[in-house]
Amino acid sequence: MSFSNLGLSNPILQAIKDLGYITPTPIQKQAIPLIISGKDLIATAQTGTGKTASFVLPILEIFNKERQLRGKRIRALILTPTRELAVQVAANIAEYGKHLSLSSMAVYGGIDAEPQVQRLIEGVDILVATPGRLLHLAHQRALHFDELEVLVLDEADRMVDMGFANDIYKITDRLPETRQNLLFSATMSHEVRALADDFSYSKMSKPAVEISISPEATTAPTIKQWLITVDKDTKSTLLSHLINEQKWDQALIFIEKKHGAAKLVAQLAKRGIEADCIHGDRSQAMREKILADFKSGKLKYLVATGVAARGIDIGELSRVVNYDLPFKPEEYIHRIGRTGRAGATGEAISFVAMGDFKNLCAIESRLNHLIDRKEIEEFPVRKVVPVSVLNYVRKRHRS
Ligand code: AMP
């Protein structure tokens, strides 16, 4: 099947062609015609499946038919958990809509609101926003929702995890009852389900169509995953060793704590490896600059905390490193979804110390397979990590 069978017009097909997309991904095949036909949608799809295009392309198609926009009005609202994802989605809209005359912008916190307020005066067809800044702008009456036609919740599970559920309810309370609702989430938890249910209570609409793309909620097969067991105190030397010995061209390195990120950058620098880091304490301008350098290849090694790295989309990211293993299996899947996107190959390497054993069991149980282990001769471990049990169920839930 090609994109031309999905009901998209020529200017959109041309933009897709310009980007080199040849075939639609599974979520695009299913979601695009459904959304064009006006259906509400609840989609379980992880990042890296092409989900952004699966909602942006049909919205462009619908809006291109009829163009009417009044001041301070928006026609589609896309809510995202982080600034980085908002910027990324807005960039995708600009690419996919480059042959159309629809307007779009991203609003998010951490920067001056005034230019955003000014930009909204004329109205915007598609607004991408993080919940906090959107509410702030709405309170200031910088925008009105009375002409909103489509609401998208992107990475809904992540928004719930980050504590945005109440903000989302506050926002949906302000929206017209008759609208099209689209929800995308990597996982479908009780809370995400509640958000989705809230949509259907608000209007007399038919139930949303549900689609699920990663049936086993697992990782793309093009990603080579492996792990190295390591003692905690040798992690940074191991990382430097791998970067140098294996001549890594690029790596996105996930770390647990903000101060750990800065420390790791300093440790790498001591060994002659130039890296930089992004985390919640760095200014938005700085984060954007570092990301731009990483994307352009100027910066080869980026250390990031999980939240800061959310939404990073680097066309051809070849390598992701879990310097610290994440606690939740979903987070592992999200992270390694940063590489091997839409068919490209990539590798995901996890450092696993004895203290990570339970997390490893949870992750491998979720994947339903063991991750290949590699031994690095120069780094024999003192505390051996046993082989996981694959039917592991966590006893107590720690958040
Ligand atoms: P997403 O899941 O939306 O984060 O998209 C993952 C990556 O896949 C992005 O870099 C997109 O540009 C790319 N992509 C999306 N759809 C396609 C497609 N049909 N063919 C090739 N690449 C795609």
Tab-separated table of C-alpha atoms and ligand atoms in Angstrom:
chain	number	residue	atom	x	y	z
A	1	MET	CA	0.000	0.000	0.000
A	2	SER	CA	1.216	3.494	-0.754
A	3	PHE	CA	0.343	6.876	0.750
A	4	SER	CA	-1.783	7.714	-2.300
A	5	ASN	CA	-4.385	5.129	-1.206
A	6	LEU	CA	-5.016	6.833	2.103
A	7	GLY	CA	-7.126	9.759	0.952
A	8	LEU	CA	-4.420	12.433	1.102
A	9	SER	CA	-4.258	15.248	-1.450
A	10	ASN	CA	-1.354	15.991	-3.761
A	11	PRO	CA	0.381	18.777	-1.801
A	12	ILE	CA	0.573	16.461	1.218
A	13	LEU	CA	1.700	13.487	-0.883
A	14	GLN	CA	4.396	15.696	-2.391
A	15	ALA	CA	5.693	16.707	1.067
A	16	ILE	CA	5.842	13.046	2.121
A	17	LYS	CA	7.721	12.211	-1.059
A	18	ASP	CA	10.150	15.059	-0.447
A	19	LEU	CA	10.923	13.474	2.921
A	20	GLY	CA	11.658	10.144	1.281
A	21	TYR	CA	8.823	8.197	2.916
A	22	ILE	CA	7.796	5.411	0.578
A	23	THR	CA	5.288	3.261	2.393
A	24	PRO	CA	3.028	4.214	5.283
A	25	THR	CA	3.816	2.545	8.599
A	26	PRO	CA	1.137	0.244	10.106
A	27	ILE	CA	-0.294	2.972	12.336
A	28	GLN	CA	-0.427	5.395	9.409
A	29	LYS	CA	-2.310	2.847	7.277
A	30	GLN	CA	-4.939	2.420	9.953
A	31	ALA	CA	-5.224	5.860	11.490
A	32	ILE	CA	-5.108	8.196	8.477
A	33	PRO	CA	-8.346	7.046	6.753
A	34	LEU	CA	-10.163	6.793	10.109
A	35	ILE	CA	-9.225	10.322	11.120
A	36	ILE	CA	-10.089	11.757	7.698
A	37	SER	CA	-13.527	10.165	8.026
A	38	GLY	CA	-14.035	12.089	11.271
A	39	LYS	CA	-13.774	9.227	13.773
A	40	ASP	CA	-12.484	9.555	17.311
A	41	LEU	CA	-9.448	7.374	17.899
A	42	ILE	CA	-7.643	5.752	20.804
A	43	ALA	CA	-4.331	4.380	19.590
A	44	THR	CA	-1.762	2.357	21.460
A	45	ALA	CA	1.475	3.068	19.661
A	46	GLN	CA	4.942	3.676	20.889
A	47	THR	CA	7.217	6.378	19.669
A	48	GLY	CA	9.159	5.491	16.536
A	49	THR	CA	6.171	3.897	14.798
A	50	GLY	CA	5.419	6.992	12.718
A	51	LYS	CA	2.543	8.016	14.968
A	52	THR	CA	3.100	11.772	14.574
A	53	ALA	CA	2.448	11.632	10.837
A	54	SER	CA	-0.524	9.350	11.516
A	55	PHE	CA	-2.407	12.224	13.127
A	56	VAL	CA	-0.767	15.266	11.515
A	57	LEU	CA	-1.333	14.185	7.895
A	58	PRO	CA	-5.119	13.654	8.211
A	59	ILE	CA	-5.535	16.897	10.190
A	60	LEU	CA	-3.778	18.755	7.377
A	61	GLU	CA	-6.027	17.007	4.882
A	62	ILE	CA	-9.212	17.940	6.757
A	63	PHE	CA	-8.166	21.551	7.326
A	64	ASN	CA	-6.939	22.089	3.800
A	65	LYS	CA	-10.458	21.529	2.479
A	66	GLU	CA	-11.915	24.462	4.313
A	67	ARG	CA	-9.831	27.333	5.449
A	68	GLN	CA	-11.372	29.769	7.865
A	69	LEU	CA	-9.627	31.127	10.883
A	70	ARG	CA	-10.466	33.996	13.189
A	71	GLY	CA	-8.215	35.923	15.524
A	72	LYS	CA	-7.078	34.147	18.718
A	73	ARG	CA	-8.776	30.966	17.535
A	74	ILE	CA	-7.206	27.562	16.998
A	75	ARG	CA	-8.667	24.666	15.020
A	76	ALA	CA	-6.552	21.777	16.293
A	77	LEU	CA	-4.838	21.424	19.631
A	78	ILE	CA	-2.081	18.865	20.104
A	79	LEU	CA	-1.068	18.405	23.729
A	80	THR	CA	2.362	16.939	24.427
A	81	PRO	CA	4.124	16.149	27.706
A	82	THR	CA	7.366	18.030	27.058
A	83	ARG	CA	8.722	21.078	25.328
A	84	GLU	CA	11.041	18.960	23.235
A	85	LEU	CA	8.199	16.871	21.892
A	86	ALA	CA	6.118	20.002	21.226
A	87	VAL	CA	8.965	21.475	19.190
A	88	GLN	CA	9.440	18.195	17.350
A	89	VAL	CA	5.755	17.811	16.477
A	90	ALA	CA	5.575	21.438	15.297
A	91	ALA	CA	8.634	20.821	13.098
A	92	ASN	CA	6.918	17.764	11.608
A	93	ILE	CA	3.754	19.781	10.908
A	94	ALA	CA	5.829	22.397	9.105
A	95	GLU	CA	7.450	19.693	6.979
A	96	TYR	CA	4.285	17.780	6.162
A	97	GLY	CA	2.356	20.996	5.502
A	98	LYS	CA	5.011	22.866	3.560
A	99	HIS	CA	2.955	22.937	0.332
A	100	LEU	CA	-0.185	24.127	2.150
A	101	SER	CA	-1.033	27.498	3.586
A	102	LEU	CA	-2.065	26.328	7.045
A	103	SER	CA	-0.477	27.918	10.099
A	104	SER	CA	0.991	26.117	13.089
A	105	MET	CA	3.116	26.858	16.125
A	106	ALA	CA	4.289	25.339	19.394
A	107	VAL	CA	3.774	26.955	22.796
A	108	TYR	CA	5.585	25.706	25.883
A	109	GLY	CA	6.964	26.994	29.139
A	110	GLY	CA	10.468	28.033	30.067
A	111	ILE	CA	10.528	30.934	27.615
A	112	ASP	CA	8.876	34.343	27.459
A	113	ALA	CA	5.126	34.012	26.793
A	114	GLU	CA	4.760	37.389	25.084
A	115	PRO	CA	5.913	36.389	21.567
A	116	GLN	CA	3.522	33.424	21.817
A	117	VAL	CA	0.675	35.765	22.791
A	118	GLN	CA	1.487	38.037	19.827
A	119	ARG	CA	1.630	35.133	17.428
A	120	LEU	CA	-1.791	33.891	18.582
A	121	ILE	CA	-3.529	37.196	17.821
A	122	GLU	CA	-4.055	36.218	14.198
A	123	GLY	CA	-5.216	32.734	15.129
A	124	VAL	CA	-3.384	29.476	14.368
A	125	ASP	CA	-4.742	26.425	12.555
A	126	ILE	CA	-2.742	23.855	14.499
A	127	LEU	CA	-1.370	24.587	17.941
A	128	VAL	CA	1.031	22.229	19.701
A	129	ALA	CA	1.250	22.903	23.423
A	130	THR	CA	2.412	21.626	26.752
A	131	PRO	CA	-0.467	21.708	29.245
A	132	GLY	CA	0.917	24.239	31.741
A	133	ARG	CA	1.740	26.958	29.227
A	134	LEU	CA	-1.526	26.418	27.385
A	135	LEU	CA	-3.538	27.002	30.575
A	136	HIS	CA	-1.460	30.065	31.329
A	137	LEU	CA	-2.219	31.495	27.871
A	138	ALA	CA	-5.898	30.600	28.175
A	139	HIS	CA	-6.138	32.395	31.557
A	140	GLN	CA	-4.615	35.455	29.920
A	141	ARG	CA	-7.282	35.189	27.215
A	142	ALA	CA	-4.540	34.967	24.628
A	143	LEU	CA	-6.578	32.329	22.819
A	144	HIS	CA	-10.143	30.998	22.685
A	145	PHE	CA	-11.244	27.460	22.103
A	146	ASP	CA	-14.742	28.031	20.724
A	147	GLU	CA	-13.735	27.058	17.193
A	148	LEU	CA	-11.635	24.067	18.094
A	149	GLU	CA	-12.345	21.063	15.883
A	150	VAL	CA	-9.724	18.472	16.820
A	151	LEU	CA	-7.968	17.586	20.076
A	152	VAL	CA	-4.931	15.295	20.111
A	153	LEU	CA	-3.359	13.930	23.278
A	154	ASP	CA	0.092	12.749	22.291
A	155	GLU	CA	2.004	10.390	24.579
A	156	ALA	CA	-0.921	10.391	26.980
A	157	ASP	CA	0.726	7.879	29.313
A	158	ARG	CA	3.696	10.146	29.687
A	159	MET	CA	1.454	13.128	30.452
A	160	VAL	CA	-0.234	11.113	33.178
A	161	ASP	CA	3.158	9.985	34.559
A	162	MET	CA	4.289	13.594	34.672
A	163	GLY	CA	1.241	14.631	36.676
A	164	PHE	CA	-0.623	16.504	33.922
A	165	ALA	CA	-3.957	14.656	34.191
A	166	ASN	CA	-5.647	17.479	36.116
A	167	ASP	CA	-4.371	20.116	33.733
A	168	ILE	CA	-5.732	18.081	30.855
A	169	TYR	CA	-9.160	17.896	32.485
A	170	LYS	CA	-9.026	21.660	33.040
A	171	ILE	CA	-8.263	22.128	29.367
A	172	THR	CA	-10.911	19.729	28.051
A	173	ASP	CA	-13.504	21.497	30.232
A	174	ARG	CA	-12.895	24.599	28.138
A	175	LEU	CA	-13.233	22.918	24.749
A	176	PRO	CA	-16.384	22.682	22.621
A	177	GLU	CA	-18.227	19.410	23.281
A	178	THR	CA	-18.480	18.580	19.623
A	179	ARG	CA	-14.984	17.915	18.442
A	180	GLN	CA	-12.835	15.082	17.171
A	181	ASN	CA	-10.676	13.407	19.838
A	182	LEU	CA	-7.492	11.509	19.146
A	183	LEU	CA	-5.454	9.895	21.880
A	184	PHE	CA	-2.057	8.279	21.420
A	185	SER	CA	-0.273	6.389	24.149
A	186	ALA	CA	2.513	3.833	24.309
A	187	THR	CA	0.674	2.019	27.075
A	188	MET	CA	-2.951	1.957	28.120
A	189	SER	CA	-3.067	2.285	31.886
A	190	HIS	CA	-6.115	2.830	34.036
A	191	GLU	CA	-5.450	6.580	34.137
A	192	VAL	CA	-5.018	6.861	30.385
A	193	ARG	CA	-8.238	4.928	29.931
A	194	ALA	CA	-9.945	7.431	32.270
A	195	LEU	CA	-8.754	10.305	30.081
A	196	ALA	CA	-10.100	8.562	27.009
A	197	ASP	CA	-13.420	7.857	28.758
A	198	ASP	CA	-13.714	11.498	29.690
A	199	PHE	CA	-13.832	12.333	25.991
A	200	SER	CA	-16.799	10.144	25.330
A	201	TYR	CA	-18.800	11.393	28.329
A	202	SER	CA	-18.590	14.926	27.045
A	203	LYS	CA	-20.640	14.455	23.917
A	204	MET	CA	-23.184	12.294	22.230
A	205	SER	CA	-20.647	10.765	19.900
A	206	LYS	CA	-20.136	7.210	18.759
A	207	PRO	CA	-17.473	5.328	20.712
A	208	ALA	CA	-13.906	5.928	19.615
A	209	VAL	CA	-12.232	3.411	17.351
A	210	GLU	CA	-9.376	1.683	19.142
A	211	ILE	CA	-6.250	0.551	17.393
A	212	SER	CA	-3.172	-1.020	18.824
A	213	ILE	CA	0.098	-1.027	16.939
A	214	SER	CA	2.821	-2.729	18.913
A	215	PRO	CA	0.785	-5.845	19.803
A	216	GLU	CA	3.403	-7.157	22.184
A	217	ALA	CA	4.185	-3.586	23.246
A	218	THR	CA	7.689	-4.450	22.369
A	219	THR	CA	10.609	-2.931	20.596
A	220	ALA	CA	11.278	-2.559	16.887
A	221	PRO	CA	13.165	-5.608	15.593
A	222	THR	CA	15.670	-3.384	13.823
A	223	ILE	CA	17.110	-2.356	17.175
A	224	LYS	CA	19.976	-4.539	18.343
A	225	GLN	CA	19.759	-4.696	22.111
A	226	TRP	CA	22.512	-5.856	24.372
A	227	LEU	CA	23.592	-5.371	27.936
A	228	ILE	CA	26.824	-5.340	29.850
A	229	THR	CA	26.885	-6.215	33.500
A	230	VAL	CA	29.069	-3.784	35.348
A	231	ASP	CA	29.980	-2.682	38.857
A	232	LYS	CA	28.505	0.693	39.662
A	233	ASP	CA	31.845	2.368	40.250
A	234	THR	CA	33.277	1.418	36.863
A	235	LYS	CA	30.399	2.630	34.683
A	236	SER	CA	32.022	5.847	33.501
A	237	THR	CA	35.337	4.163	32.616
A	238	LEU	CA	33.411	1.440	30.808
A	239	LEU	CA	31.531	4.079	28.821
A	240	SER	CA	34.749	5.865	27.829
A	241	HIS	CA	36.294	2.527	26.882
A	242	LEU	CA	33.371	1.624	24.607
A	243	ILE	CA	33.261	5.054	22.973
A	244	ASN	CA	36.968	4.833	22.178
A	245	GLU	CA	37.404	1.142	21.420
A	246	GLN	CA	34.265	0.711	19.361
A	247	LYS	CA	34.723	4.127	17.741
A	248	TRP	CA	31.156	5.224	18.425
A	249	ASP	CA	30.086	7.925	16.007
A	250	GLN	CA	27.192	9.023	18.179
A	251	ALA	CA	25.365	8.097	21.376
A	252	LEU	CA	22.401	9.321	23.369
A	253	ILE	CA	23.198	8.362	26.944
A	254	PHE	CA	20.392	8.145	29.484
A	255	ILE	CA	21.158	8.793	33.100
A	256	GLU	CA	18.972	8.876	36.175
A	257	LYS	CA	19.893	12.070	37.995
A	258	LYS	CA	20.542	15.661	36.925
A	259	HIS	CA	23.734	16.050	38.940
A	260	GLY	CA	24.920	12.659	37.676
A	261	ALA	CA	24.592	13.988	34.125
A	262	ALA	CA	26.944	16.924	34.727
A	263	LYS	CA	29.366	14.675	36.600
A	264	LEU	CA	29.475	12.152	33.774
A	265	VAL	CA	30.175	14.902	31.228
A	266	ALA	CA	33.118	16.020	33.405
A	267	GLN	CA	34.412	12.441	33.762
A	268	LEU	CA	34.274	11.924	30.013
A	269	ALA	CA	36.029	15.252	29.438
A	270	LYS	CA	38.900	14.075	31.658
A	271	ARG	CA	39.370	11.182	29.279
A	272	GLY	CA	39.307	13.450	26.261
A	273	ILE	CA	35.731	12.748	25.225
A	274	GLU	CA	33.640	15.800	24.516
A	275	ALA	CA	30.034	15.377	25.641
A	276	ASP	CA	27.266	17.649	26.880
A	277	CYS	CA	24.084	17.128	28.848
A	278	ILE	CA	20.452	18.192	28.970
A	279	HIS	CA	18.284	18.016	32.051
A	280	GLY	CA	15.431	19.923	33.636
A	281	ASP	CA	17.686	22.540	35.252
A	282	ARG	CA	19.182	23.790	32.013
A	283	SER	CA	17.501	26.723	30.307
A	284	GLN	CA	15.251	26.071	27.371
A	285	ALA	CA	17.539	28.025	25.053
A	286	MET	CA	20.518	25.942	26.169
A	287	ARG	CA	18.634	22.666	25.764
A	288	GLU	CA	17.581	23.643	22.271
A	289	LYS	CA	21.097	24.607	21.300
A	290	ILE	CA	22.587	21.376	22.616
A	291	LEU	CA	19.927	19.334	20.850
A	292	ALA	CA	20.533	21.186	17.592
A	293	ASP	CA	24.275	20.490	17.912
A	294	PHE	CA	23.577	16.830	18.584
A	295	LYS	CA	21.221	16.552	15.636
A	296	SER	CA	23.680	18.219	13.282
A	297	GLY	CA	26.476	15.925	14.440
A	298	LYS	CA	28.529	18.759	15.952
A	299	LEU	CA	28.045	17.138	19.349
A	300	LYS	CA	28.590	13.394	19.261
A	301	TYR	CA	27.689	12.324	22.777
A	302	LEU	CA	24.636	13.616	24.588
A	303	VAL	CA	23.892	12.707	28.206
A	304	ALA	CA	20.227	13.200	29.099
A	305	THR	CA	17.843	12.537	31.933
A	306	GLY	CA	14.732	10.612	30.858
A	307	VAL	CA	12.331	13.540	31.032
A	308	ALA	CA	14.605	15.958	29.179
A	309	ALA	CA	15.125	13.467	26.400
A	310	ARG	CA	11.447	12.933	25.817
A	311	GLY	CA	10.486	13.907	22.317
A	312	ILE	CA	13.983	13.926	20.938
A	313	ASP	CA	13.713	12.833	17.344
A	314	ILE	CA	16.991	12.433	15.585
A	315	GLY	CA	16.538	11.105	12.068
A	316	GLU	CA	19.300	8.545	12.133
A	317	LEU	CA	20.242	8.022	15.741
A	318	SER	CA	22.469	4.980	15.743
A	319	ARG	CA	22.925	4.329	19.427
A	320	VAL	CA	21.164	4.688	22.755
A	321	VAL	CA	22.870	3.841	26.034
A	322	ASN	CA	21.079	3.172	29.286
A	323	TYR	CA	23.872	4.291	31.565
A	324	ASP	CA	21.304	3.809	34.294
A	325	LEU	CA	18.657	1.201	33.690
A	326	PRO	CA	15.187	2.759	33.917
A	327	PHE	CA	12.812	1.560	36.602
A	328	LYS	CA	9.803	1.019	34.364
A	329	PRO	CA	9.823	-1.356	31.389
A	330	GLU	CA	7.731	1.211	29.426
A	331	GLU	CA	10.511	3.722	29.912
A	332	TYR	CA	13.039	1.222	28.554
A	333	ILE	CA	10.865	0.721	25.479
A	334	HIS	CA	10.401	4.479	25.019
A	335	ARG	CA	14.092	5.115	25.332
A	336	ILE	CA	15.305	2.550	22.932
A	337	GLY	CA	12.575	3.692	20.536
A	338	ARG	CA	14.818	6.728	20.027
A	339	THR	CA	16.943	4.590	17.747
A	340	GLY	CA	16.007	2.259	14.891
A	341	ARG	CA	13.107	4.538	14.016
A	342	ALA	CA	10.781	3.710	11.153
A	343	GLY	CA	12.900	0.879	9.869
A	344	ALA	CA	16.405	2.296	10.386
A	345	THR	CA	18.839	0.108	12.313
A	346	GLY	CA	20.223	1.048	15.669
A	347	GLU	CA	21.640	-0.407	18.844
A	348	ALA	CA	20.615	-0.039	22.443
A	349	ILE	CA	23.142	-0.842	25.135
A	350	SER	CA	22.274	-1.108	28.806
A	351	PHE	CA	24.649	-1.027	31.741
A	352	VAL	CA	23.310	-3.332	34.418
A	353	ALA	CA	24.669	-3.401	37.954
A	354	MET	CA	23.725	-5.829	40.702
A	355	GLY	CA	21.284	-3.305	42.178
A	356	ASP	CA	19.358	-3.235	38.867
A	357	PHE	CA	18.535	-6.929	38.927
A	358	LYS	CA	14.822	-6.530	39.686
A	359	ASN	CA	14.411	-3.812	37.082
A	360	LEU	CA	16.143	-6.028	34.569
A	361	CYS	CA	13.767	-8.904	35.388
A	362	ALA	CA	10.791	-6.553	34.912
A	363	ILE	CA	12.130	-5.263	31.577
A	364	GLU	CA	13.036	-8.670	30.182
A	365	SER	CA	9.713	-10.117	31.357
A	366	ARG	CA	7.939	-7.321	29.521
A	367	LEU	CA	9.984	-7.905	26.365
A	368	ASN	CA	9.417	-11.601	26.860
A	369	HIS	CA	13.014	-12.395	26.033
A	370	LEU	CA	16.417	-12.054	27.601
A	371	ILE	CA	18.612	-9.258	26.302
A	372	ASP	CA	21.928	-10.504	24.867
A	373	ARG	CA	24.790	-10.104	27.302
A	374	LYS	CA	28.246	-9.027	26.201
A	375	GLU	CA	31.338	-9.268	28.309
A	376	ILE	CA	34.078	-6.726	28.027
A	377	GLU	CA	37.322	-8.421	28.912
A	378	GLU	CA	38.871	-5.366	30.513
A	379	PHE	CA	35.881	-4.975	32.844
A	380	PRO	CA	35.336	-8.161	34.833
A	381	VAL	CA	32.475	-7.706	37.312
A	382	ARG	CA	32.828	-8.241	41.032
A	383	LYS	CA	29.111	-8.460	41.700
A	384	VAL	CA	27.596	-10.843	39.192
A	385	VAL	CA	24.053	-10.102	37.973
A	386	PRO	CA	22.081	-13.373	37.785
A	387	VAL	CA	20.050	-14.338	34.710
A	388	SER	CA	16.489	-13.009	34.946
A	389	VAL	CA	13.325	-14.947	35.469
A	390	LEU	CA	10.973	-14.084	32.642
A	391	ASN	CA	7.707	-14.257	34.536
A	392	TYR	CA	8.774	-11.694	37.064
A	393	VAL	CA	6.024	-9.690	38.747
A	394	ARG	CA	7.053	-6.744	40.849
A	395	LYS	CA	5.819	-7.028	44.403
A	396	ARG	CA	5.603	-3.470	45.554
A	397	HIS	CA	5.009	-0.552	43.245
A	398	ARG	CA	7.464	2.252	43.626
A	399	SER	CA	6.846	5.349	41.553
B	1	AMP	P1	7.308	9.070	15.323
B	1	AMP	O1	6.858	7.701	15.730
B	1	AMP	O2	6.177	9.924	14.902
B	1	AMP	O3	8.171	9.694	16.376
B	1	AMP	O4	8.205	8.926	13.987
B	1	AMP	C1	9.440	8.268	13.969
B	1	AMP	C2	10.321	8.642	12.777
B	1	AMP	O5	9.887	7.980	11.603
B	1	AMP	C3	10.372	10.112	12.437
B	1	AMP	O6	11.730	10.439	12.257
B	1	AMP	C4	9.620	10.229	11.121
B	1	AMP	O7	10.164	11.252	10.323
B	1	AMP	C5	9.832	8.876	10.500
B	1	AMP	N1	8.698	8.394	9.679
B	1	AMP	C6	7.384	8.538	9.952
B	1	AMP	N2	6.641	7.920	9.010
B	1	AMP	C7	7.498	7.367	8.133
B	1	AMP	C8	7.330	6.569	6.934
B	1	AMP	N3	6.120	6.236	6.481
B	1	AMP	N4	8.442	6.175	6.290
B	1	AMP	C9	9.678	6.506	6.752
B	1	AMP	N5	9.908	7.241	7.877
B	1	AMP	C10	8.830	7.663	8.562
